[in-house]
Amino acid sequence: MRIPLAATGAVLAGCGLLALRLGDADPARPVRDPALDRFAAVHGWFLPALAGLAEIVAFAGTLWLMVQLRTLVERWRPDVDRATRVRARAGALRLRQEARALAGVRDVRVRLTGSLDRPRLIVTVVCAGDTDLGEVYGALGAGALTRYRGTVELPDLPVVVRFRLVFRSAAPEPDVTAAV
Amino acid sequence: MLTGVTMAGSLVGDRIGGTRGDAERRARRFATRELRPRRTMVALTTALGVTGIAGAAAVELLAVALGTGLHPVPGAEENLSRLRTLPWGDPRVRAAAGGMVLAGLVLLAAALPGRTRGVPLAGADPCLAGVLRRRDLRRTLADAARGVPGIVRVRVWGPWPGVGMVVVASTRFRNRANIAELVRGAVEVRLRRAAPLVPPPVTVRLTCRRD
């Protein structure tokens, strides 16, 4: 998705620079040059070709927009069949139970995203501030997530584990300044 | 015989080590790719703009090319007539051109890979990426530093590329003694527990009472 962004940026910056240069070179020349109107009147192919080019760009933009919208929607509602959805629900329940049993884990949220061609599992693990994250991460990868992949029958399912830390509100430090 | 067994063991060890190294490399690549900012909103807005502007231009141009004498896009006729008299040197035209350059540069910057969303965690599964928010990493390190006796206030900055984490701690003691080392030790232990993919270097700055 970065190539269309870069291409649009390059075209926009290029056109802007060209316009600035034209402003420097011939500031009195009108933006819609009469010579352009004359050229279009003489060459009948010019306007249809320009319209065709605009159509192509609009079509490419529509495709890009559809891909973006699909990605956005699939982040919240995965494009998978009913059987996979049921298996994913069962797997998520088990994954949540297993993860919550790990030391320091307070809460777990599991979300299957994407489509059957490009699925993703997003696991959000809320832990206490001093939790050994390396241990929790290793235990999840070696056990609970492997079983989840088995349950949904997607052995190579890419998984992203997002850790969130929660801290107890710290007790106010006793003021011992006077005693020192 | 013993040499043969040792050699075989060494070869198996190398093979296992190589496989593990390869898996870690693939895990690192996967994490970097997955945690790269998606720029969804920028892409969505740009796609919408490109579709709208190019679509309007196509409709207008087709109407002119077909000689219908109609202007399907509202306001197009007035704007096109105004462009006949507006010179390239007009401040409004120059401002619009400057805006286009700026917008183009913003889009080009958005297309760069950028830094990962959060701190990637170390792992060896090539299909698994773990991430901790930068804010959470700072908070957990501050929490560790606050556990050192005598420390009353801690601020943690970073991680910054090339600098790492900077821990600024204040002690209520006049004599700093080895408190900075204790803070560094506590922070480094907590950092190891957080297991970042690339552990950032830690710099500790300690301020003590001056009265």
Short mmCIF file of C-alpha atoms in Angstrom, two decimals:
data_model
loop_
_atom_site.label_atom_id
_atom_site.label_comp_id
_atom_site.label_asym_id
_atom_site.label_seq_id
_atom_site.Cartn_x
_atom_site.Cartn_y
_atom_site.Cartn_z
CA MET A 1 0.00 0.00 0.00
CA ARG A 2 3.05 2.21 0.14
CA ILE A 3 3.73 2.24 -3.61
CA PRO A 4 0.44 4.05 -4.53
CA LEU A 5 1.09 6.50 -1.67
CA ALA A 6 4.61 7.20 -2.91
CA ALA A 7 3.42 7.50 -6.53
CA THR A 8 0.63 9.95 -5.58
CA GLY A 9 3.06 11.94 -3.45
CA ALA A 10 5.65 12.09 -6.23
CA VAL A 11 3.06 13.21 -8.83
CA LEU A 12 1.62 15.84 -6.46
CA ALA A 13 5.02 17.23 -5.48
CA GLY A 14 6.18 17.17 -9.13
CA CYS A 15 3.09 19.07 -10.34
CA GLY A 16 3.44 21.60 -7.51
CA LEU A 17 7.10 22.20 -8.32
CA LEU A 18 6.29 22.59 -12.02
CA ALA A 19 3.59 25.15 -11.18
CA LEU A 20 6.01 27.11 -8.99
CA ARG A 21 8.62 27.04 -11.75
CA LEU A 22 6.10 28.28 -14.32
CA GLY A 23 5.18 31.08 -11.90
CA ASP A 24 8.85 32.09 -11.73
CA ALA A 25 9.52 31.78 -15.47
CA ASP A 26 6.46 33.56 -16.85
CA PRO A 27 4.32 35.03 -14.05
CA ALA A 28 1.91 36.87 -16.38
CA ARG A 29 0.96 33.77 -18.40
CA PRO A 30 -2.57 32.55 -17.59
CA VAL A 31 -2.96 29.12 -16.00
CA ARG A 32 -5.36 28.03 -18.72
CA ASP A 33 -3.22 28.99 -21.68
CA PRO A 34 -5.22 29.88 -24.86
CA ALA A 35 -2.61 27.86 -26.76
CA LEU A 36 -3.90 24.73 -24.98
CA ASP A 37 -7.47 25.45 -26.11
CA ARG A 38 -6.24 25.97 -29.68
CA PHE A 39 -4.26 22.70 -29.54
CA ALA A 40 -7.34 20.82 -28.28
CA ALA A 41 -9.48 22.37 -31.04
CA VAL A 42 -7.02 21.30 -33.75
CA HIS A 43 -6.24 17.80 -32.42
CA GLY A 44 -9.48 15.92 -31.86
CA TRP A 45 -7.81 13.04 -30.02
CA PHE A 46 -6.44 15.27 -27.23
CA LEU A 47 -9.50 15.65 -24.98
CA PRO A 48 -10.69 12.00 -25.28
CA ALA A 49 -7.12 10.84 -24.51
CA LEU A 50 -7.03 13.11 -21.46
CA ALA A 51 -10.45 11.83 -20.37
CA GLY A 52 -9.25 8.23 -20.84
CA LEU A 53 -6.21 8.93 -18.69
CA ALA A 54 -8.41 10.45 -15.96
CA GLU A 55 -10.69 7.37 -16.17
CA ILE A 56 -7.72 5.05 -15.69
CA VAL A 57 -6.52 7.03 -12.66
CA ALA A 58 -10.05 7.08 -11.22
CA PHE A 59 -10.36 3.31 -11.74
CA ALA A 60 -6.99 2.69 -10.05
CA GLY A 61 -8.08 4.97 -7.19
CA THR A 62 -11.35 3.03 -6.81
CA LEU A 63 -9.47 -0.28 -6.67
CA TRP A 64 -7.08 1.15 -4.07
CA LEU A 65 -10.03 2.45 -2.05
CA MET A 66 -11.75 -0.96 -2.16
CA VAL A 67 -8.60 -2.74 -0.96
CA GLN A 68 -8.24 -0.23 1.89
CA LEU A 69 -11.87 -0.57 2.93
CA ARG A 70 -11.69 -4.35 2.78
CA THR A 71 -8.58 -4.38 4.98
CA LEU A 72 -10.31 -2.04 7.42
CA VAL A 73 -13.48 -4.15 7.59
CA GLU A 74 -11.56 -7.44 7.88
CA ARG A 75 -9.76 -6.07 10.89
CA TRP A 76 -13.06 -6.21 12.77
CA ARG A 77 -14.92 -8.96 10.94
CA PRO A 78 -12.76 -11.74 9.46
CA ASP A 79 -13.70 -13.01 6.01
CA VAL A 80 -13.71 -16.71 6.97
CA ASP A 81 -16.24 -19.51 6.59
CA ARG A 82 -18.70 -20.44 9.31
CA ALA A 83 -16.83 -23.59 10.38
CA THR A 84 -13.57 -21.66 10.87
CA ARG A 85 -15.46 -18.99 12.80
CA VAL A 86 -16.89 -21.63 15.18
CA ARG A 87 -13.49 -23.27 15.62
CA ALA A 88 -11.89 -19.86 16.20
CA ARG A 89 -14.42 -19.07 18.92
CA ALA A 90 -13.70 -22.37 20.71
CA GLY A 91 -9.96 -21.87 20.30
CA ALA A 92 -10.14 -18.31 21.62
CA LEU A 93 -11.97 -19.46 24.73
CA ARG A 94 -9.29 -22.05 25.47
CA LEU A 95 -6.48 -19.65 24.63
CA ARG A 96 -7.90 -17.06 27.02
CA GLN A 97 -8.15 -19.63 29.82
CA GLU A 98 -4.61 -20.92 29.29
CA ALA A 99 -3.09 -17.46 29.01
CA ARG A 100 -4.86 -16.19 32.12
CA ALA A 101 -3.27 -19.03 34.08
CA LEU A 102 0.21 -17.66 33.33
CA ALA A 103 1.95 -15.67 36.06
CA GLY A 104 1.23 -11.94 35.92
CA VAL A 105 -1.45 -12.13 33.20
CA ARG A 106 -4.57 -10.13 34.12
CA ASP A 107 -6.64 -10.21 30.96
CA VAL A 108 -6.50 -11.58 27.42
CA ARG A 109 -8.38 -10.52 24.29
CA VAL A 110 -8.27 -12.61 21.13
CA ARG A 111 -9.34 -11.46 17.66
CA LEU A 112 -9.06 -13.33 14.39
CA THR A 113 -8.73 -10.87 11.48
CA GLY A 114 -8.16 -10.93 7.73
CA SER A 115 -9.41 -13.55 5.29
CA LEU A 116 -8.81 -17.28 4.84
CA ASP A 117 -6.05 -16.40 2.34
CA ARG A 118 -4.38 -13.92 4.68
CA PRO A 119 -5.53 -14.56 8.25
CA ARG A 120 -4.04 -12.89 11.31
CA LEU A 121 -4.59 -13.51 14.99
CA ILE A 122 -4.30 -10.48 17.25
CA VAL A 123 -3.85 -11.35 20.93
CA THR A 124 -3.85 -8.54 23.47
CA VAL A 125 -2.38 -9.63 26.80
CA VAL A 126 -2.80 -7.32 29.78
CA CYS A 127 -0.12 -8.02 32.40
CA ALA A 128 0.99 -6.62 35.74
CA GLY A 129 3.78 -4.05 35.44
CA ASP A 130 6.55 -6.32 36.76
CA THR A 131 5.61 -9.45 34.79
CA ASP A 132 8.35 -11.47 33.13
CA LEU A 133 7.11 -10.78 29.59
CA GLY A 134 9.77 -12.99 28.01
CA GLU A 135 8.43 -15.95 29.96
CA VAL A 136 4.78 -15.22 29.18
CA TYR A 137 5.58 -14.66 25.49
CA GLY A 138 7.60 -17.88 25.31
CA ALA A 139 4.89 -19.89 27.09
CA LEU A 140 2.19 -18.51 24.78
CA GLY A 141 4.22 -19.30 21.65
CA ALA A 142 5.19 -22.79 22.77
CA GLY A 143 1.79 -23.88 24.11
CA ALA A 144 -1.44 -21.95 23.90
CA LEU A 145 -0.92 -20.44 20.44
CA THR A 146 0.22 -23.73 18.92
CA ARG A 147 -2.97 -25.37 20.25
CA TYR A 148 -5.06 -22.47 18.89
CA ARG A 149 -3.50 -22.94 15.45
CA GLY A 150 -4.35 -26.62 15.68
CA THR A 151 -7.94 -25.90 16.72
CA VAL A 152 -8.62 -23.50 13.82
CA GLU A 153 -6.67 -25.83 11.47
CA LEU A 154 -4.36 -23.05 10.32
CA PRO A 155 -0.89 -24.34 11.32
CA ASP A 156 0.98 -21.32 9.89
CA LEU A 157 -1.42 -18.69 11.24
CA PRO A 158 0.55 -15.45 11.77
CA VAL A 159 0.01 -14.13 15.28
CA VAL A 160 0.70 -10.70 16.77
CA VAL A 161 0.80 -10.57 20.58
CA ARG A 162 0.34 -7.06 21.97
CA PHE A 163 1.34 -6.65 25.60
CA ARG A 164 -0.28 -3.98 27.77
CA LEU A 165 1.00 -3.33 31.27
CA VAL A 166 -1.08 -2.19 34.20
CA PHE A 167 0.43 -0.72 37.34
CA ARG A 168 -1.00 -0.45 40.80
CA SER A 169 -1.42 3.15 41.84
CA ALA A 170 1.78 3.80 43.78
CA ALA A 171 1.41 4.53 47.48
CA PRO A 172 2.61 8.05 48.34
CA GLU A 173 6.26 8.11 49.31
CA PRO A 174 6.68 8.96 53.01
CA ASP A 175 8.25 12.38 53.38
CA VAL A 176 11.46 11.63 55.26
CA THR A 177 13.33 14.73 54.11
CA ALA A 178 13.25 16.25 57.57
CA ALA A 179 14.65 13.12 59.20
CA VAL A 180 17.71 12.85 56.93
CA MET B 1 36.13 -43.03 17.56
CA LEU B 2 35.83 -40.40 20.22
CA THR B 3 36.92 -37.78 17.73
CA GLY B 4 34.26 -39.02 15.29
CA VAL B 5 31.52 -38.78 17.94
CA THR B 6 32.70 -35.31 18.94
CA MET B 7 32.73 -34.20 15.31
CA ALA B 8 29.25 -35.61 14.73
CA GLY B 9 28.01 -33.89 17.90
CA SER B 10 29.58 -30.65 16.76
CA LEU B 11 27.95 -30.94 13.32
CA VAL B 12 24.51 -31.63 14.87
CA GLY B 13 25.07 -28.72 17.26
CA ASP B 14 26.01 -26.44 14.35
CA ARG B 15 22.97 -27.60 12.42
CA ILE B 16 20.62 -26.95 15.37
CA GLY B 17 22.29 -23.62 16.05
CA GLY B 18 22.01 -22.69 12.37
CA THR B 19 18.33 -23.65 12.24
CA ARG B 20 17.61 -21.66 15.40
CA GLY B 21 19.51 -18.67 14.05
CA ASP B 22 17.57 -18.92 10.79
CA ALA B 23 14.25 -19.12 12.69
CA GLU B 24 15.19 -16.10 14.79
CA ARG B 25 16.10 -14.17 11.66
CA ARG B 26 12.78 -15.06 10.05
CA ALA B 27 10.95 -14.17 13.29
CA ARG B 28 12.70 -10.80 13.33
CA ARG B 29 11.76 -10.16 9.70
CA PHE B 30 8.14 -11.14 10.38
CA ALA B 31 7.95 -8.90 13.46
CA THR B 32 9.42 -5.94 11.57
CA ARG B 33 6.96 -6.40 8.71
CA GLU B 34 3.92 -6.93 10.93
CA LEU B 35 4.65 -4.05 13.26
CA ARG B 36 5.38 -1.53 10.55
CA PRO B 37 2.84 1.33 10.62
CA ARG B 38 0.04 0.64 8.13
CA ARG B 39 -0.89 4.27 7.38
CA THR B 40 -4.45 3.13 6.75
CA MET B 41 -6.06 6.52 7.29
CA VAL B 42 -3.55 8.34 5.07
CA ALA B 43 -3.98 5.73 2.35
CA LEU B 44 -7.77 5.76 2.68
CA THR B 45 -7.97 9.57 2.47
CA THR B 46 -5.56 9.69 -0.48
CA ALA B 47 -7.41 6.93 -2.32
CA LEU B 48 -10.68 8.79 -1.77
CA GLY B 49 -9.14 12.05 -3.02
CA VAL B 50 -7.56 10.44 -6.11
CA THR B 51 -10.81 8.67 -7.00
CA GLY B 52 -12.93 11.79 -6.50
CA ILE B 53 -10.69 14.24 -8.34
CA ALA B 54 -9.80 11.89 -11.23
CA GLY B 55 -13.46 10.81 -11.56
CA ALA B 56 -14.70 14.41 -11.67
CA ALA B 57 -12.00 15.33 -14.20
CA ALA B 58 -12.90 12.34 -16.39
CA VAL B 59 -16.62 13.19 -16.40
CA GLU B 60 -15.95 16.86 -17.17
CA LEU B 61 -13.44 16.07 -19.93
CA LEU B 62 -15.76 13.52 -21.52
CA ALA B 63 -18.59 16.06 -21.52
CA VAL B 64 -16.35 18.59 -23.27
CA ALA B 65 -14.92 15.99 -25.68
CA LEU B 66 -18.41 14.87 -26.69
CA GLY B 67 -19.40 18.52 -27.25
CA THR B 68 -22.47 18.32 -25.02
CA GLY B 69 -21.96 21.89 -23.76
CA LEU B 70 -22.79 20.63 -20.28
CA HIS B 71 -20.67 20.83 -17.16
CA PRO B 72 -21.69 17.85 -14.99
CA VAL B 73 -19.38 18.82 -12.11
CA PRO B 74 -20.91 21.70 -10.10
CA GLY B 75 -18.79 24.88 -10.19
CA ALA B 76 -16.46 23.53 -12.89
CA GLU B 77 -17.51 26.06 -15.53
CA GLU B 78 -16.79 29.10 -13.31
CA ASN B 79 -13.46 27.73 -12.14
CA LEU B 80 -12.32 26.83 -15.66
CA SER B 81 -13.24 30.33 -16.91
CA ARG B 82 -11.42 31.92 -13.98
CA LEU B 83 -8.24 29.98 -14.89
CA ARG B 84 -8.22 31.81 -18.27
CA THR B 85 -7.44 35.10 -16.51
CA LEU B 86 -5.53 33.88 -13.46
CA PRO B 87 -1.73 34.12 -14.07
CA TRP B 88 0.86 31.61 -12.81
CA GLY B 89 2.42 34.38 -10.73
CA ASP B 90 -0.79 35.04 -8.76
CA PRO B 91 -0.23 34.52 -5.00
CA ARG B 92 -3.25 32.18 -4.81
CA VAL B 93 -1.84 29.98 -7.59
CA ARG B 94 1.58 29.97 -5.96
CA ALA B 95 0.05 29.12 -2.57
CA ALA B 96 -1.89 26.23 -4.14
CA ALA B 97 1.29 25.00 -5.85
CA GLY B 98 3.17 25.22 -2.53
CA GLY B 99 0.37 23.26 -0.86
CA MET B 100 0.65 20.58 -3.54
CA VAL B 101 4.41 20.27 -2.97
CA LEU B 102 3.86 20.04 0.78
CA ALA B 103 1.10 17.44 0.46
CA GLY B 104 3.27 15.44 -1.94
CA LEU B 105 6.18 15.48 0.49
CA VAL B 106 3.88 14.38 3.33
CA LEU B 107 2.67 11.44 1.24
CA LEU B 108 6.24 10.51 0.30
CA ALA B 109 7.21 10.63 3.98
CA ALA B 110 4.18 8.46 4.85
CA ALA B 111 5.33 5.90 2.28
CA LEU B 112 8.63 5.41 4.12
CA PRO B 113 8.76 2.31 6.37
CA GLY B 114 8.91 4.38 9.58
CA ARG B 115 9.56 2.97 13.03
CA THR B 116 7.69 -0.05 14.34
CA ARG B 117 4.50 0.33 16.37
CA GLY B 118 5.94 -0.40 19.80
CA VAL B 119 9.00 -2.37 20.85
CA PRO B 120 9.22 -5.82 19.17
CA LEU B 121 9.95 -8.71 21.52
CA ALA B 122 12.53 -11.45 20.97
CA GLY B 123 11.26 -14.81 19.75
CA ALA B 124 12.09 -17.72 17.49
CA ASP B 125 8.67 -18.48 15.93
CA PRO B 126 8.73 -17.12 12.36
CA CYS B 127 4.93 -16.61 12.45
CA LEU B 128 4.75 -14.87 15.81
CA ALA B 129 5.42 -11.22 16.63
CA GLY B 130 5.24 -9.78 20.13
CA VAL B 131 5.14 -6.09 20.86
CA LEU B 132 5.18 -3.86 23.91
CA ARG B 133 4.09 -0.23 23.76
CA ARG B 134 6.95 2.23 24.17
CA ARG B 135 4.98 3.96 26.90
CA ASP B 136 4.63 0.65 28.79
CA LEU B 137 8.35 -0.06 28.45
CA ARG B 138 9.11 3.37 29.92
CA ARG B 139 6.62 2.82 32.73
CA THR B 140 7.93 -0.63 33.68
CA LEU B 141 11.53 0.63 33.73
CA ALA B 142 10.48 3.60 35.87
CA ASP B 143 8.68 1.17 38.18
CA ALA B 144 11.88 -0.90 38.52
CA ALA B 145 13.99 2.19 39.24
CA ARG B 146 11.47 3.41 41.81
CA GLY B 147 12.04 0.14 43.71
CA VAL B 148 15.62 1.16 44.56
CA PRO B 149 15.78 2.50 48.15
CA GLY B 150 16.13 6.28 48.29
CA ILE B 151 14.74 6.99 44.83
CA VAL B 152 11.89 9.48 45.02
CA ARG B 153 11.26 10.47 41.40
CA VAL B 154 11.96 8.78 38.09
CA ARG B 155 11.44 9.87 34.51
CA VAL B 156 12.30 7.53 31.65
CA TRP B 157 12.81 8.70 28.07
CA GLY B 158 13.20 6.73 24.85
CA PRO B 159 13.86 4.32 23.34
CA TRP B 160 15.58 6.48 20.75
CA PRO B 161 17.72 5.06 17.95
CA GLY B 162 21.38 5.40 18.83
CA VAL B 163 20.61 6.67 22.34
CA GLY B 164 18.49 3.93 23.92
CA MET B 165 16.68 4.57 27.19
CA VAL B 166 17.54 7.50 29.44
CA VAL B 167 16.55 7.11 33.10
CA VAL B 168 16.53 10.35 35.08
CA ALA B 169 16.19 9.53 38.79
CA SER B 170 16.22 11.72 41.89
CA THR B 171 17.29 10.51 45.29
CA ARG B 172 16.46 12.01 48.64
CA PHE B 173 20.01 11.36 49.84
CA ARG B 174 22.80 13.92 49.69
CA ASN B 175 25.42 11.28 48.98
CA ARG B 176 24.79 9.46 45.72
CA ALA B 177 27.18 6.55 46.62
CA ASN B 178 26.35 3.62 44.31
CA ILE B 179 22.69 4.49 43.82
CA ALA B 180 23.17 5.07 40.08
CA GLU B 181 24.60 1.55 39.74
CA LEU B 182 21.70 0.11 41.72
CA VAL B 183 19.21 1.93 39.49
CA ARG B 184 21.01 0.72 36.38
CA GLY B 185 21.01 -2.85 37.71
CA ALA B 186 17.28 -2.76 38.52
CA VAL B 187 16.42 -1.25 35.14
CA GLU B 188 18.56 -3.74 33.23
CA VAL B 189 17.01 -6.70 35.08
CA ARG B 190 13.53 -5.39 34.23
CA LEU B 191 14.61 -4.80 30.62
CA ARG B 192 15.77 -8.42 30.37
CA ARG B 193 12.39 -9.54 31.68
CA ALA B 194 10.66 -7.43 29.02
CA ALA B 195 12.81 -9.28 26.43
CA PRO B 196 12.96 -6.71 23.61
CA LEU B 197 14.22 -7.94 20.26
CA VAL B 198 17.03 -5.38 20.34
CA PRO B 199 17.73 -4.42 23.97
CA PRO B 200 18.32 -0.65 24.03
CA PRO B 201 21.34 0.68 25.97
CA VAL B 202 20.43 2.31 29.30
CA THR B 203 21.83 5.64 30.50
CA VAL B 204 21.15 6.62 34.13
CA ARG B 205 21.30 10.23 35.30
CA LEU B 206 21.00 10.68 39.03
CA THR B 207 20.29 13.90 40.86
CA CYS B 208 20.63 14.11 44.62
CA ARG B 209 19.66 16.59 47.33
CA ARG B 210 21.69 19.78 47.28
CA ASP B 211 20.50 21.52 50.46
#
